[in-house]
Coordinates of C-alpha atoms in Angstrom, one line a residue:
M116 CA -29.4 6.3 0.9
P117 CA -28.7 8.1 4.3
E118 CA -25.8 10.4 4.5
K119 CA -22.6 9.2 6.1
N120 CA -21.1 11.4 8.9
I121 CA -17.4 12.0 8.5
F122 CA -15.7 13.9 11.3
V123 CA -12.5 15.7 10.1
I124 CA -10.0 16.6 12.7
G125 CA -8.8 20.2 11.7
L126 CA -11.2 20.7 8.9
D127 CA -10.2 23.8 7.1
E128 CA -11.6 26.0 4.3
A129 CA -8.9 25.2 1.9
N130 CA -9.6 21.5 1.9
L131 CA -13.4 21.6 2.0
P132 CA -13.8 22.1 -1.7
T133 CA -11.7 19.1 -2.6
L134 CA -13.4 17.0 -0.1
N135 CA -16.6 17.8 -1.6
D136 CA -15.2 16.7 -5.0
V137 CA -14.5 13.1 -4.0
P138 CA -16.8 10.4 -5.6
D139 CA -20.1 10.1 -4.1
A140 CA -19.7 13.4 -2.1
Q141 CA -23.4 14.0 -2.3
S142 CA -23.8 11.2 0.2
L143 CA -21.3 12.3 2.6
R144 CA -21.5 15.0 5.3
F145 CA -18.2 16.4 6.6
H146 CA -18.2 17.6 10.2
P147 CA -15.4 19.8 11.7
L148 CA -13.7 18.4 14.8
L149 CA -11.5 21.0 16.5
T150 CA -10.0 24.0 14.8
I151 CA -6.6 24.4 13.2
E152 CA -5.6 27.0 15.8
E153 CA -6.4 24.5 18.7
L154 CA -4.3 21.8 17.1
Q155 CA -1.3 23.7 15.8
D156 CA -0.7 26.9 17.8
G157 CA 2.0 26.7 20.4
E158 CA 2.5 23.7 22.5
V159 CA -0.5 21.4 22.2
H160 CA -2.1 19.6 25.2
V161 CA -3.0 16.2 23.9
P162 CA -5.3 15.0 26.9
E163 CA -7.2 18.2 26.7
L164 CA -7.7 18.0 22.9
L165 CA -8.9 14.3 23.2
E166 CA -11.3 15.3 25.9
K167 CA -12.8 18.2 23.9
A168 CA -13.1 16.0 20.7
Q169 CA -14.9 13.3 22.8
R170 CA -17.3 15.8 24.2
I171 CA -18.2 16.9 20.7
L172 CA -18.5 13.3 19.4
D173 CA -20.5 12.1 22.4
G174 CA -22.9 15.1 21.9
F175 CA -23.5 14.1 18.2
G176 CA -27.0 12.9 17.8
G177 CA -26.3 10.8 14.6
R178 CA -24.3 7.9 13.5
I179 CA -20.4 8.4 13.5
D180 CA -19.3 6.6 10.3
A181 CA -15.7 7.8 10.2
I182 CA -13.0 10.0 11.8
V183 CA -10.3 11.2 9.6
G184 CA -7.5 13.8 9.5
Y185 CA -4.7 15.0 7.1
W186 CA -2.4 16.9 9.5
D187 CA 0.7 15.9 11.3
F188 CA 0.9 15.4 15.1
P189 CA -1.4 15.8 17.1
V190 CA -4.1 14.9 14.4
S191 CA -2.1 11.9 13.1
T192 CA -2.2 10.3 16.5
M193 CA -5.7 11.4 17.5
V194 CA -7.3 9.7 14.6
P195 CA -6.5 6.1 15.7
I196 CA -7.1 7.0 19.3
L197 CA -10.6 8.3 18.6
S198 CA -11.4 5.6 16.0
E199 CA -10.7 2.9 18.5
R200 CA -13.0 4.6 21.0
Y201 CA -15.9 5.1 18.5
G202 CA -15.5 1.8 16.5
T203 CA -14.4 3.5 13.1
R204 CA -11.6 2.3 10.9
S205 CA -8.1 3.4 11.1
T206 CA -4.5 2.1 11.3
S207 CA -3.2 1.4 14.8
L208 CA -1.7 4.1 17.0
E209 CA 1.6 2.1 17.2
S210 CA 1.9 2.0 13.4
V211 CA 1.4 5.8 13.3
V212 CA 3.9 6.4 16.0
K213 CA 6.6 4.1 14.2
C214 CA 6.3 6.5 11.3
E215 CA 6.1 9.9 13.2
H216 CA 8.9 9.1 15.5
K217 CA 11.8 9.5 13.2
Y218 CA 14.3 7.6 15.3
W219 CA 11.9 4.6 15.9
S220 CA 11.0 4.7 12.1
R221 CA 14.6 4.3 11.2
L222 CA 14.9 1.3 13.6
E223 CA 12.0 -0.4 11.7
Q224 CA 13.2 0.5 8.3
R225 CA 16.6 -1.1 8.7
K226 CA 15.0 -4.4 9.6
V227 CA 13.7 -4.7 5.9
T228 CA 15.9 -2.5 3.8
D229 CA 19.4 -0.8 3.6
S230 CA 17.9 2.1 1.4
H231 CA 18.4 4.6 4.2
P232 CA 21.2 6.9 5.4
R233 CA 23.6 6.1 8.3
F234 CA 21.9 7.6 11.5
G235 CA 22.1 7.8 15.3
R236 CA 21.0 9.8 18.3
V237 CA 22.6 13.0 19.6
D238 CA 22.7 13.2 23.4
L239 CA 21.3 16.7 23.9
N240 CA 22.0 16.4 27.8
A241 CA 25.8 16.0 27.3
D242 CA 28.0 18.9 28.2
D243 CA 29.6 18.7 24.8
P244 CA 27.3 16.8 22.4
R245 CA 29.0 14.9 19.7
P246 CA 27.9 13.3 16.4
P247 CA 27.0 9.6 16.6
D248 CA 29.7 7.1 15.9
G249 CA 29.8 6.2 12.2
V250 CA 27.7 9.2 11.0
R251 CA 29.9 11.6 9.0
F252 CA 29.7 15.2 7.8
P253 CA 27.9 16.6 6.0
M254 CA 24.7 15.6 8.0
W255 CA 21.3 16.8 9.0
L256 CA 20.2 17.3 12.6
K257 CA 16.6 17.2 13.6
P258 CA 14.2 16.4 16.4
A259 CA 12.6 13.0 16.3
L260 CA 9.3 14.8 16.3
A261 CA 9.1 17.9 14.1
Y262 CA 7.2 18.9 11.1
S263 CA 7.6 21.2 8.0
S264 CA 11.4 20.8 8.5
E265 CA 11.1 22.9 11.7
L266 CA 14.5 22.8 13.6
A267 CA 16.1 20.7 10.8
F268 CA 19.7 21.9 10.1
G269 CA 22.2 20.8 7.5
V270 CA 25.6 20.9 9.1
K271 CA 29.0 20.4 7.5
D272 CA 31.4 20.7 10.4
E273 CA 31.7 20.7 14.3
D274 CA 31.0 24.4 14.5
E275 CA 27.8 24.2 12.6
F276 CA 26.9 21.0 14.6
R277 CA 27.2 22.8 17.9
A278 CA 25.1 25.8 16.7
A279 CA 22.3 23.5 15.5
V280 CA 22.3 21.6 18.7
S281 CA 21.9 24.8 20.6
E282 CA 18.8 25.7 18.6
I283 CA 17.3 22.3 18.8
R284 CA 17.7 22.2 22.6
E285 CA 15.7 25.5 22.8
G286 CA 12.8 24.4 20.7
I287 CA 12.6 20.6 20.9
A288 CA 10.0 20.6 23.7
R289 CA 7.3 22.3 21.6
V290 CA 6.4 19.0 19.9
G291 CA 8.4 16.5 21.9
R292 CA 6.9 17.1 25.3
P293 CA 3.3 16.7 24.2
F294 CA 4.3 13.5 22.3
E295 CA 5.4 11.9 25.5
H296 CA 1.7 11.5 26.3
I297 CA 1.3 9.4 23.2
L298 CA 4.4 7.2 23.8
D299 CA 2.9 6.5 27.4
R300 CA 0.0 4.8 25.7
L301 CA 2.3 2.2 24.0
D302 CA 4.2 -0.8 25.1
L303 CA 7.4 0.1 23.6
P304 CA 10.1 -2.4 22.6
P305 CA 13.4 -2.8 24.2
E306 CA 15.2 -0.7 21.6
M307 CA 13.0 2.3 22.5
D308 CA 13.5 2.1 26.3
G309 CA 14.6 5.4 27.6
V310 CA 14.6 7.1 24.2
G311 CA 11.4 9.3 24.8
A312 CA 10.2 12.0 22.5
Q313 CA 12.6 14.8 23.1
V314 CA 15.5 13.1 21.1
C315 CA 17.7 14.5 18.4
L316 CA 18.5 12.5 15.3
A317 CA 21.6 12.8 13.1
E318 CA 21.6 11.5 9.6
E319 CA 24.2 11.6 6.9
E320 CA 23.3 13.9 4.1
M321 CA 21.5 12.4 1.1
S322 CA 21.8 13.6 -2.5
G323 CA 20.0 13.2 -5.7
I324 CA 16.5 13.8 -7.0
Q325 CA 13.8 14.2 -4.3
V326 CA 10.6 12.1 -4.9
A327 CA 7.7 11.3 -2.9
V328 CA 5.3 8.3 -3.2
E329 CA 1.6 8.2 -2.0
G330 CA -0.3 5.2 -1.3
Y331 CA -2.5 3.2 1.2
V332 CA -2.9 -0.1 2.9
H333 CA -6.2 -1.9 2.6
N334 CA -6.7 -5.4 4.2
G335 CA -3.0 -5.7 4.4
E336 CA -2.4 -4.9 0.7
V337 CA -0.1 -2.0 -0.1
T338 CA -1.0 0.1 -3.0
V339 CA 1.2 3.0 -4.4
Y340 CA -0.9 5.1 -6.6
G341 CA 1.3 8.1 -7.5
A342 CA 4.9 9.4 -7.4
L343 CA 5.8 13.2 -7.3
D344 CA 9.1 14.9 -8.1
S345 CA 10.2 17.5 -5.4
I346 CA 12.2 20.3 -6.9
N347 CA 14.2 22.8 -4.7
Y348 CA 15.2 26.4 -5.0
P349 CA 18.6 26.7 -6.6
D350 CA 21.4 26.0 -4.1
S351 CA 18.8 25.5 -1.4
S352 CA 17.2 22.6 0.6
C353 CA 13.8 24.4 0.5
F354 CA 11.2 23.1 -1.9
L355 CA 10.2 25.2 -4.9
R356 CA 7.5 22.8 -6.1
H357 CA 6.1 19.3 -6.1
Q358 CA 5.4 18.1 -9.6
Y359 CA 3.1 15.3 -10.6
P360 CA 3.5 12.8 -12.2
S361 CA 7.2 12.0 -11.5
M362 CA 9.6 12.2 -14.5
L363 CA 11.7 9.3 -13.0
P364 CA 12.3 6.3 -15.1
D365 CA 9.9 3.2 -14.7
T366 CA 12.8 1.2 -13.2
A367 CA 13.3 3.8 -10.4
I368 CA 9.5 4.0 -9.7
K369 CA 9.4 0.1 -9.3
Q370 CA 12.3 0.3 -6.8
L371 CA 10.4 2.9 -4.9
H372 CA 7.2 0.8 -4.9
D373 CA 9.2 -2.2 -3.6
V374 CA 11.0 -0.5 -0.7
T375 CA 7.7 1.2 0.2
E376 CA 5.7 -2.0 0.3
R377 CA 8.4 -3.7 2.5
V378 CA 8.6 -0.8 5.0
M379 CA 4.8 -0.3 5.4
R380 CA 4.3 -4.0 5.9
Q381 CA 7.0 -4.0 8.6
I382 CA 5.6 -1.2 10.5
G383 CA 2.1 -2.8 10.5
F384 CA 0.2 -0.1 8.7
D385 CA -3.3 -0.7 7.5
S386 CA -6.6 1.0 6.7
A387 CA -5.0 4.3 6.0
T388 CA -3.1 6.5 3.6
F389 CA 0.6 7.4 3.7
S390 CA 3.2 9.4 2.0
V391 CA 7.0 8.3 1.8
E392 CA 9.8 10.7 0.7
Y393 CA 13.0 9.4 -1.0
F394 CA 16.2 10.6 -2.7
Y395 CA 17.0 9.0 -6.0
D396 CA 20.6 8.9 -7.3
P397 CA 20.4 8.9 -11.2
K398 CA 24.1 8.0 -11.5
T399 CA 23.9 4.8 -9.4
G400 CA 20.1 4.1 -9.5
D401 CA 19.9 3.8 -5.8
V402 CA 17.1 5.1 -3.6
S403 CA 17.3 6.4 0.0
L404 CA 14.4 6.8 2.3
L405 CA 14.0 10.1 3.8
E406 CA 10.9 9.8 5.9
I407 CA 7.4 8.4 6.2
N408 CA 4.2 10.4 6.8
P409 CA 1.4 8.3 8.2
R410 CA -1.3 10.3 6.5
H411 CA -2.1 11.4 2.9
S412 CA -0.7 14.7 1.7
Q413 CA -3.7 17.0 1.7
S414 CA -1.6 19.6 0.0
H415 CA -1.4 17.5 -3.1
A416 CA -5.2 17.0 -3.5
E417 CA -5.4 19.5 -6.5
L418 CA -2.5 17.8 -8.3
F419 CA -4.3 14.5 -8.3
Q420 CA -7.5 16.2 -9.3
Y421 CA -5.9 18.1 -12.1
V422 CA -4.1 15.0 -13.6
D423 CA -6.2 12.0 -12.6
G424 CA -9.5 13.5 -12.2
V425 CA -10.1 12.9 -8.4
P426 CA -8.4 14.5 -5.4
N427 CA -6.4 12.1 -3.2
H428 CA -8.8 12.8 -0.3
H429 CA -10.8 10.0 -2.0
C430 CA -8.3 7.4 -0.6
M431 CA -8.5 8.7 2.9
V432 CA -12.3 8.8 3.0
G433 CA -12.8 5.5 1.3
L434 CA -10.6 3.7 3.6
A435 CA -12.2 5.2 6.7
L436 CA -15.5 3.8 5.2
G437 CA -14.1 0.3 4.7
E438 CA -13.7 0.6 1.0
D439 CA -10.8 0.0 -1.4
P440 CA -10.5 3.5 -3.0
R441 CA -8.9 2.7 -6.3
M442 CA -7.7 5.9 -7.9
P443 CA -8.6 6.7 -11.6
H444 CA -5.5 7.1 -13.9
R445 CA -4.9 10.2 -16.0
Q446 CA -8.6 11.1 -16.3
G447 CA -8.2 14.9 -15.4
T448 CA -8.0 18.0 -17.4
Y449 CA -4.2 18.4 -17.4
A450 CA -1.2 16.2 -18.3
M451 CA 0.9 17.7 -15.4
A452 CA 0.4 19.6 -12.2
A453 CA 2.6 21.3 -9.5
K454 CA 2.3 22.8 -6.1
W455 CA 4.6 25.7 -5.9
Y456 CA 6.0 27.3 -2.7
Y457 CA 6.5 31.1 -3.2
R458 CA 9.1 31.8 -0.3
W459 CA 11.0 34.7 1.2
F460 CA 14.4 34.1 2.5
A461 CA 14.8 37.1 4.9
D462 CA 12.6 38.5 7.7
G463 CA 10.4 41.3 7.3
T464 CA 6.7 42.5 7.4
V465 CA 4.3 41.7 4.6
H466 CA 1.9 44.2 3.1
H467 CA -0.7 44.4 0.4
V468 CA -1.9 40.8 1.0
P469 CA -4.6 39.9 -1.5
T470 CA -8.2 39.5 -0.2
S471 CA -10.2 36.3 -0.9
E472 CA -12.0 38.2 -3.6
D473 CA -8.6 39.2 -5.1
L474 CA -7.5 35.5 -5.1
R475 CA -10.7 34.3 -6.9
R476 CA -10.3 37.0 -9.5
I477 CA -6.7 35.9 -10.1
E478 CA -7.9 32.3 -10.4
R479 CA -10.5 33.3 -13.0
E480 CA -7.9 35.3 -15.1
I481 CA -5.4 32.3 -15.0
P482 CA -7.3 29.1 -15.6
G483 CA -5.9 26.0 -14.0
I484 CA -4.6 27.5 -10.7
R485 CA -5.5 27.8 -7.2
V486 CA -3.8 30.1 -4.5
D487 CA -3.4 30.0 -0.8
V488 CA -1.7 32.9 0.8
V489 CA 0.0 32.1 4.1
P490 CA 0.8 35.4 6.0
K491 CA -1.8 38.0 7.1
E492 CA -1.6 41.7 6.4
A493 CA 1.3 43.4 8.4
E494 CA 2.4 40.1 9.8
R495 CA 6.0 39.6 10.6
L496 CA 7.4 36.6 8.7
S497 CA 9.4 35.4 11.7
E498 CA 6.3 35.1 13.8
M499 CA 4.6 32.7 11.5
P500 CA 4.2 29.2 12.9
G501 CA 5.4 26.0 11.4
Q502 CA 8.2 27.4 9.1
D503 CA 11.4 25.6 8.1
S504 CA 14.9 26.7 9.3
Y505 CA 15.8 28.7 6.3
S506 CA 12.7 30.4 4.7
Y507 CA 9.3 31.6 5.0
E508 CA 6.3 30.5 3.0
L509 CA 4.3 33.4 1.4
A510 CA 1.9 31.4 -0.7
H511 CA 1.1 27.9 -2.0
I512 CA 0.2 28.0 -5.8
F513 CA -1.3 25.0 -7.5
T514 CA -1.0 24.9 -11.3
G515 CA -2.2 22.5 -13.9
G516 CA -0.8 22.5 -17.5
G517 CA 0.0 20.6 -20.7
D518 CA 3.8 20.6 -20.0
E519 CA 6.4 22.0 -17.5
Q520 CA 6.8 25.3 -19.2
E521 CA 3.0 26.1 -18.9
L522 CA 3.3 25.2 -15.2
R523 CA 6.2 27.8 -14.9
D524 CA 4.4 30.4 -16.9
K525 CA 1.2 30.2 -14.8
Y526 CA 3.3 30.4 -11.6
D527 CA 5.1 33.4 -12.7
R528 CA 2.0 35.2 -13.7
C529 CA 0.4 34.4 -10.4
V530 CA 3.3 35.6 -8.4
A531 CA 3.2 38.9 -10.2
A532 CA -0.5 39.2 -9.7
L533 CA -0.3 38.7 -6.0
G534 CA 1.7 41.8 -5.5
L535 CA 3.0 41.1 -2.1
T536 CA 5.4 43.8 -0.7
F537 CA 7.7 43.7 2.4
D538 CA 9.4 46.2 4.6
E539 CA 13.1 46.5 4.2
T540 CA 14.9 43.3 5.4
T541 CA 15.9 43.5 8.9
P542 CA 19.2 42.5 10.5
G543 CA 19.1 38.7 11.5
G544 CA 17.0 37.8 8.6
R545 CA 17.5 34.4 6.7
D546 CA 20.2 34.5 4.2
E547 CA 19.2 32.9 0.9
K548 CA 22.8 31.8 0.2
N549 CA 22.5 29.5 3.3
A550 CA 19.1 28.2 2.5

């Protein structure tokens, strides 16, 4: 059987091993298409990226069987654009934008469910921007286009509202301006006339247990194959870990499946993977939709591999090849798995960053873990790209175990083994109490 050529936009070393662990990987050949630096550093230029990608694909001598990607904008929008050009399978560009654009996404969600917070737009051009009518404190302010919680601020009064607006005004163009090129490709509905990409969204604060569901749509059929709990640092909005499988009751999981299916059908999603984040209130049993990611969560690949026996990359690849990628169930080595976010809540310069050889040694000494360190040696934390508004990511630590205590023990041992050190915290650093 001839190899199938799969082009991966932003293929990185961290994901290549799990891509090579998908079923029938021996018959697949993964080709890199553009680098992470080209796609994520600074303000991206979408037309230039598309032109360069097309030159690479046009120059390829073999058959192009699939074009995939597992990053946010611009990758999420480049996949359907390039797939349409080269005749490969993908969901439509419009369906991706209906997820990526947080305001448009809310408009679509409320057509089929009331499981979402009150929301509205904030006029950044006003001399004195005000909260939208009907949206009450405490609330979250965020750009309609932003990732990794960048420029997302929880505010509880007018003073914090004005401070957040000031920071969002200053940084919203980094993603918003390039996204205008994507909106120009679409015939927008009347409710999106004049909205654009540089728009600020206000949403009432949600509470409860955070959970994410992962799934895909194949030939119009929505499949949810997993639910993960999202646990924050104490007194913080920053993720400590994602844990699979979810510990929520079956009734809650069923409700999440139902809302997800209705919303993804409304958006017109098909032939692609997705991840939807929710809050679940254990007192009332209600769920509230936080946001939709029109891609699969590549950072959860190890979790599904540990527990189910196959990384979730399988779904992305199978759909792109026209197949229904049914995931195995609980056929992995471990009963539970987690992705931990080792964070720092103040600015500083990091030292004693482990080498790749150091990391492989730690992984051998602590079975059932994998580690990716984020900063480089002597890098200042505030200069790292893609960080949230309250913390800095130092490492992503994946652990598999028989129970939650084993996951914790492996994480603690790994943090100690990494041995990262920092210069003394500098003035203006991020305050953990306010995280």
